[in-house]
PDB file of C-alpha atoms in Angstrom:
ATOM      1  CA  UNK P 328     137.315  28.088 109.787  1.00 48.00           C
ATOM      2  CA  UNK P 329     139.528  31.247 110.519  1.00 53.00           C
ATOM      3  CA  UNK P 330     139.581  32.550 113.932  1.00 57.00           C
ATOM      4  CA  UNK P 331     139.426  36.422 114.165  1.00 53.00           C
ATOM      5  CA  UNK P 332     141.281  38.206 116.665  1.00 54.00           C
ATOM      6  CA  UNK P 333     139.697  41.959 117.949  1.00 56.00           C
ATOM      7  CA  UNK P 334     143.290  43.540 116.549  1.00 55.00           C
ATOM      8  CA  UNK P 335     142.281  41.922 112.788  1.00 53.00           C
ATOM      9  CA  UNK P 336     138.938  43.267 112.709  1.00 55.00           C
ATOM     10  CA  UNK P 337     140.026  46.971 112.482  1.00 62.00           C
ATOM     11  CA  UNK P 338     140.961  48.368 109.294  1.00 62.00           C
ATOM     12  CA  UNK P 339     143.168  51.465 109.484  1.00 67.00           C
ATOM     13  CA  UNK P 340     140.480  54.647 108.391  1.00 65.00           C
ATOM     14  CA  UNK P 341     143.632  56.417 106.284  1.00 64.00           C
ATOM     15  CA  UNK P 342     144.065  52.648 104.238  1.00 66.00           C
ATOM     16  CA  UNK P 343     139.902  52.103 103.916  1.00 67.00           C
ATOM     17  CA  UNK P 344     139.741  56.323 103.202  1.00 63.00           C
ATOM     18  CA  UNK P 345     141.776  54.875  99.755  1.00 67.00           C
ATOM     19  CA  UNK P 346     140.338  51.772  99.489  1.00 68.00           C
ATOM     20  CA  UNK P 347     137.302  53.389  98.700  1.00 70.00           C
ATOM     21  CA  UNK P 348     138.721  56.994  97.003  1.00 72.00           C
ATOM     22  CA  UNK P 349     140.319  54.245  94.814  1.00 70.00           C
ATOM     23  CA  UNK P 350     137.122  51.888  94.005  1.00 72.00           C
ATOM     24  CA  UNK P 351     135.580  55.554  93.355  1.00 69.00           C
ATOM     25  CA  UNK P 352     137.958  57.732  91.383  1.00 71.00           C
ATOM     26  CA  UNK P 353     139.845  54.771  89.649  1.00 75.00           C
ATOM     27  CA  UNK P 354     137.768  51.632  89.136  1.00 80.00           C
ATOM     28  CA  UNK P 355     134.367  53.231  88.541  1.00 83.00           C
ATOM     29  CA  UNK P 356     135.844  55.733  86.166  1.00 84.00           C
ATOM     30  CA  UNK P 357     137.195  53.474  83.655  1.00 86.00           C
ATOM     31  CA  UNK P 358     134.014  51.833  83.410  1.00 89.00           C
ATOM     32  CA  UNK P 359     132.242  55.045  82.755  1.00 89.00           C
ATOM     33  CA  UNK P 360     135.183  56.083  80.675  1.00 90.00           C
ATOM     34  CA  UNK P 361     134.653  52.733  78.536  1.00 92.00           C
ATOM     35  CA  UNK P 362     130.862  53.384  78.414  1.00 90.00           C
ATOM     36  CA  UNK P 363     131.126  56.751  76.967  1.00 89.00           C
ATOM     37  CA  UNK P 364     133.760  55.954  74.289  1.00 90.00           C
ATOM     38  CA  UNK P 365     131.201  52.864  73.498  1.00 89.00           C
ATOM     39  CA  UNK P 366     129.022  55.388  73.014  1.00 85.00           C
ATOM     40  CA  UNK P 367     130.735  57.793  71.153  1.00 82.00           C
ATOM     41  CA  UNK P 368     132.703  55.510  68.944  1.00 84.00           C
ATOM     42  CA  UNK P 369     130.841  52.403  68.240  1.00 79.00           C
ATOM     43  CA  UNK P 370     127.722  54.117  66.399  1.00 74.00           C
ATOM     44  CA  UNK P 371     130.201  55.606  63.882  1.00 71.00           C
ATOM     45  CA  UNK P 372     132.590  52.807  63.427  1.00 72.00           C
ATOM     46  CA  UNK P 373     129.819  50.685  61.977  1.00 68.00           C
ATOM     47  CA  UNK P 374     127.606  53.553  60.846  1.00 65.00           C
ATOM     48  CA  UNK P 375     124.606  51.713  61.675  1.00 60.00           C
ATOM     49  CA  UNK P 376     121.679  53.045  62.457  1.00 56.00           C
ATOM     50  CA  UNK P 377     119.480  56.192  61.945  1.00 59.00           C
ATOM     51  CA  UNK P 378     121.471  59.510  61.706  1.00 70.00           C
ATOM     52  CA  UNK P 379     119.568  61.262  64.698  1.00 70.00           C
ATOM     53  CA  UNK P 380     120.253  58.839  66.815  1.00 73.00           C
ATOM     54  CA  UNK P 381     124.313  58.736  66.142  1.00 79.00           C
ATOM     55  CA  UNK P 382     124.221  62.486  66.092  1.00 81.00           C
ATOM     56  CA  UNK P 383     122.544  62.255  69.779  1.00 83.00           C
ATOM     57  CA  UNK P 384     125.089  59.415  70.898  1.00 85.00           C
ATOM     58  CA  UNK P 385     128.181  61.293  69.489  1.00 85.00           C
ATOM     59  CA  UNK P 386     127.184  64.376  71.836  1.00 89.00           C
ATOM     60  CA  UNK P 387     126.518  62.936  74.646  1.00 91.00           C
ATOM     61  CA  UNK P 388     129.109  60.328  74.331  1.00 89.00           C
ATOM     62  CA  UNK P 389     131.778  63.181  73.955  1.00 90.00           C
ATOM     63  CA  UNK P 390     130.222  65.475  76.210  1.00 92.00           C
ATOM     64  CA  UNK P 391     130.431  61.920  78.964  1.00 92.00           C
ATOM     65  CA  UNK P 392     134.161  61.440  77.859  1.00 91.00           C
ATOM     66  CA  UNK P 393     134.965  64.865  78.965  1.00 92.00           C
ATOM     67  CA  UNK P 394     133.364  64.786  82.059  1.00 91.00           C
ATOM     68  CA  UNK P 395     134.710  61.454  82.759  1.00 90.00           C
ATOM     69  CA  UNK P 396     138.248  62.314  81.678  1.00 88.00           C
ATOM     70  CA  UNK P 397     138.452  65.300  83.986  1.00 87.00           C
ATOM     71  CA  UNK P 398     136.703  62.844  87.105  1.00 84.00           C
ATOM     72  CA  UNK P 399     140.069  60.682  86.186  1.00 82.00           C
ATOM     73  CA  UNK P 400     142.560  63.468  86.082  1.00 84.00           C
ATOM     74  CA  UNK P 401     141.380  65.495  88.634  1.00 81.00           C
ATOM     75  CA  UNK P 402     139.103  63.037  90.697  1.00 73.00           C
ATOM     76  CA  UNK P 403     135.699  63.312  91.583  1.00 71.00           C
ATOM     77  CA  UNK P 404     133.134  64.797  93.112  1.00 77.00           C
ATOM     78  CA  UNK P 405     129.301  64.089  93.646  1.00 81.00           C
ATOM     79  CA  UNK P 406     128.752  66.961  90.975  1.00 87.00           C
ATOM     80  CA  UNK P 407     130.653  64.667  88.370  1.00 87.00           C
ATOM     81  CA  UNK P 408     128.391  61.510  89.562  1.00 88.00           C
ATOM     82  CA  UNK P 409     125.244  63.216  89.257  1.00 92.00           C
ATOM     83  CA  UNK P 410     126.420  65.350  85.525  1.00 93.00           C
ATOM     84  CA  UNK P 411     127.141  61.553  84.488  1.00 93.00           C
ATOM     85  CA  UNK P 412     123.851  59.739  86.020  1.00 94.00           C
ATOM     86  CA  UNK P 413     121.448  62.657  83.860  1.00 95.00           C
ATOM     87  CA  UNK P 414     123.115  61.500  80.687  1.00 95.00           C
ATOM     88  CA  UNK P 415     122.730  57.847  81.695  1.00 94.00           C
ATOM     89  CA  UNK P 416     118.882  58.710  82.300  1.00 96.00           C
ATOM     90  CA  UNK P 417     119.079  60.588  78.975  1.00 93.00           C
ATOM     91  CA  UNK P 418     120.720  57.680  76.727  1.00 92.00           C
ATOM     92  CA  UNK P 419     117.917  55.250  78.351  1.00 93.00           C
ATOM     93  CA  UNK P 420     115.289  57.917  77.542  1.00 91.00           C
ATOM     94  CA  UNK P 421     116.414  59.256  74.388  1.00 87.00           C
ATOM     95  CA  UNK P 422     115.798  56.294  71.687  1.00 82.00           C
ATOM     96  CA  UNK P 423     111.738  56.845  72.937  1.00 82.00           C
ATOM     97  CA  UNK P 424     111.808  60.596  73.199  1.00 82.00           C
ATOM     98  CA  UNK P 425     113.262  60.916  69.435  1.00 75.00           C
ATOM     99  CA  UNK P 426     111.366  57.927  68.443  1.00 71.00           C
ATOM    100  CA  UNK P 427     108.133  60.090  69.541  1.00 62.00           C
ATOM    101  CA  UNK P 428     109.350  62.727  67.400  1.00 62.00           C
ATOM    102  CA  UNK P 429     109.055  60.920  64.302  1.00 61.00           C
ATOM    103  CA  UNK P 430     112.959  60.938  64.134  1.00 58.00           C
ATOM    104  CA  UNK P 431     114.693  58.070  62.784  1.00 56.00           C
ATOM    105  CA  UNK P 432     115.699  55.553  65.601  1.00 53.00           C
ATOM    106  CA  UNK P 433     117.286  52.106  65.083  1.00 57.00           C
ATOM    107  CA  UNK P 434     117.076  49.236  66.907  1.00 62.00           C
ATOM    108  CA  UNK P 435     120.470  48.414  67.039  1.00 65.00           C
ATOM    109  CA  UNK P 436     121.030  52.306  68.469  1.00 75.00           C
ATOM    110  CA  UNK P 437     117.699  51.622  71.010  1.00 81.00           C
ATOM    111  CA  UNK P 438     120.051  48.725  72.551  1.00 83.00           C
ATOM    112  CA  UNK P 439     123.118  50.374  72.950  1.00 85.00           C
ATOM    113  CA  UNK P 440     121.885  53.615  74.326  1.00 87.00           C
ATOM    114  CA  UNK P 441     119.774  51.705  76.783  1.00 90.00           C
ATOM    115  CA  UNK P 442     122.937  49.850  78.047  1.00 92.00           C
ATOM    116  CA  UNK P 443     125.138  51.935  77.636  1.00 92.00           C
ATOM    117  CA  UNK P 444     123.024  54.624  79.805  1.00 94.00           C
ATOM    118  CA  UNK P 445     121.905  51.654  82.339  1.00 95.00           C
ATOM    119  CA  UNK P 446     125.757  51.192  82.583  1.00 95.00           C
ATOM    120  CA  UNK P 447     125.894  54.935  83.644  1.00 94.00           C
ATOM    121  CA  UNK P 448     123.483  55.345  85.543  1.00 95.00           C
ATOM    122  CA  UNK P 449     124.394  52.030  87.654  1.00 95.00           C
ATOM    123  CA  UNK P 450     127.995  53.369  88.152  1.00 93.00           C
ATOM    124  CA  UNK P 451     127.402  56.791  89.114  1.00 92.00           C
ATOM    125  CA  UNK P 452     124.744  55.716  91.835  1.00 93.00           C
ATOM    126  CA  UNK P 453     127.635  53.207  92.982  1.00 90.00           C
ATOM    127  CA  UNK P 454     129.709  56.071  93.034  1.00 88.00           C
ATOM    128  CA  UNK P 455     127.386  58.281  94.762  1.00 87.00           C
ATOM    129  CA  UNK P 456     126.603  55.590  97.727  1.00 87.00           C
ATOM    130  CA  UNK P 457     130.755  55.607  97.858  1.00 83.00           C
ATOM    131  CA  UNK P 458     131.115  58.979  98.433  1.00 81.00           C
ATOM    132  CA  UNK P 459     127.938  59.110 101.372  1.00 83.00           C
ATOM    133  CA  UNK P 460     129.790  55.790 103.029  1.00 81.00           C
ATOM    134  CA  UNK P 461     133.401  57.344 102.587  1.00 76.00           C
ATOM    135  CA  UNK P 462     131.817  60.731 104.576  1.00 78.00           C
ATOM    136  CA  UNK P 463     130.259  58.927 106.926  1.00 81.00           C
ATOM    137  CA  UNK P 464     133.206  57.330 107.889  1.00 76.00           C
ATOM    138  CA  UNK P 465     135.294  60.499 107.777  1.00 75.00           C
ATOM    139  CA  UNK P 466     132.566  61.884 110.390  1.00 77.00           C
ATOM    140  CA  UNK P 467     132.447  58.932 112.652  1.00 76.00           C
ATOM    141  CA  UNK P 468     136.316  59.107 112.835  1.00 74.00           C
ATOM    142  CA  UNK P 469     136.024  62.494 113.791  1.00 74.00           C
ATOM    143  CA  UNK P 470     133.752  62.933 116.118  1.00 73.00           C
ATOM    144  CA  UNK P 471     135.326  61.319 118.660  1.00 67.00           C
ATOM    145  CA  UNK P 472     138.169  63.500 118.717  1.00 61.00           C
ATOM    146  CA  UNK P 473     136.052  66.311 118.772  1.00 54.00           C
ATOM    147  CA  UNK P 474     134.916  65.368 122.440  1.00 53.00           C
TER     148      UNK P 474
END
């Protein structure tokens, strides 16, 4: 059993302001970055499934990488987040939608762009709760000195 002394239970705000700009711009990033190339790249790698369906993944997968690319090179905002949760809700939505359409839609494509988009989706709310704890923070540490 540790014992926890009031001087260890503080966390600096300027190390737990990177902590989580870090979890946020960095960790989350690559996982949408991986998502979107799985996305993009898997479909015509193996050239399974039906063409509408690759055609829709190969969009949106490189529209995602961009968006994702620049959130890595630039770092993020809750723009960004919310750009990359609509094309998670898309890819989950999209197999149905063009399946309604009497497009061709594979199985094997209904799978990955429901995982793939879940993955998305997932991340960017993550991301999104990040960015509200990471202001809250920012305002409780100011308002103090404000008064």
């Amino acid at each position: 059993m540790a014992i926890y002394h009031p001087h260890h239970t503080a966390v600096p705000p300027a190390q737990a302001h990177a902590f989580r700009q870090g979890i946020h711009d960095q960790l989350l990033g690559v996982v949408m970055f991986i998502a979107s190339a799985a996305l993009w790249i898997f479909p015509m790698a193996t050239h399974d499934g039906a063409k509408d369906a690759q055609v829709n993944e190969a969009i949106i997968g490189a529209f995602l990488m961009f968006v994702v690319g620049l959130r890595l090179y630039r770092g993020s905002s809750w723009r960004s987040d919310a750009i990359i949760g609509l094309a998670g809700l898309w890819m989950i939505a999209s197999p149905f939608v063009l399946g309604l359409q009497k497009t061709a839609v594979d199985n094997g494509s209904r799978v990955l762009d429901v995982a793939v988009g879940t993955v998305l989706v997932a991340t960017s709310l993550i991301s999104l709760l990040i960015v509200r704890s990471d202001r809250r923070a920012e305002a409780a540490e100011a308002a103090p000195r404000s008064t």
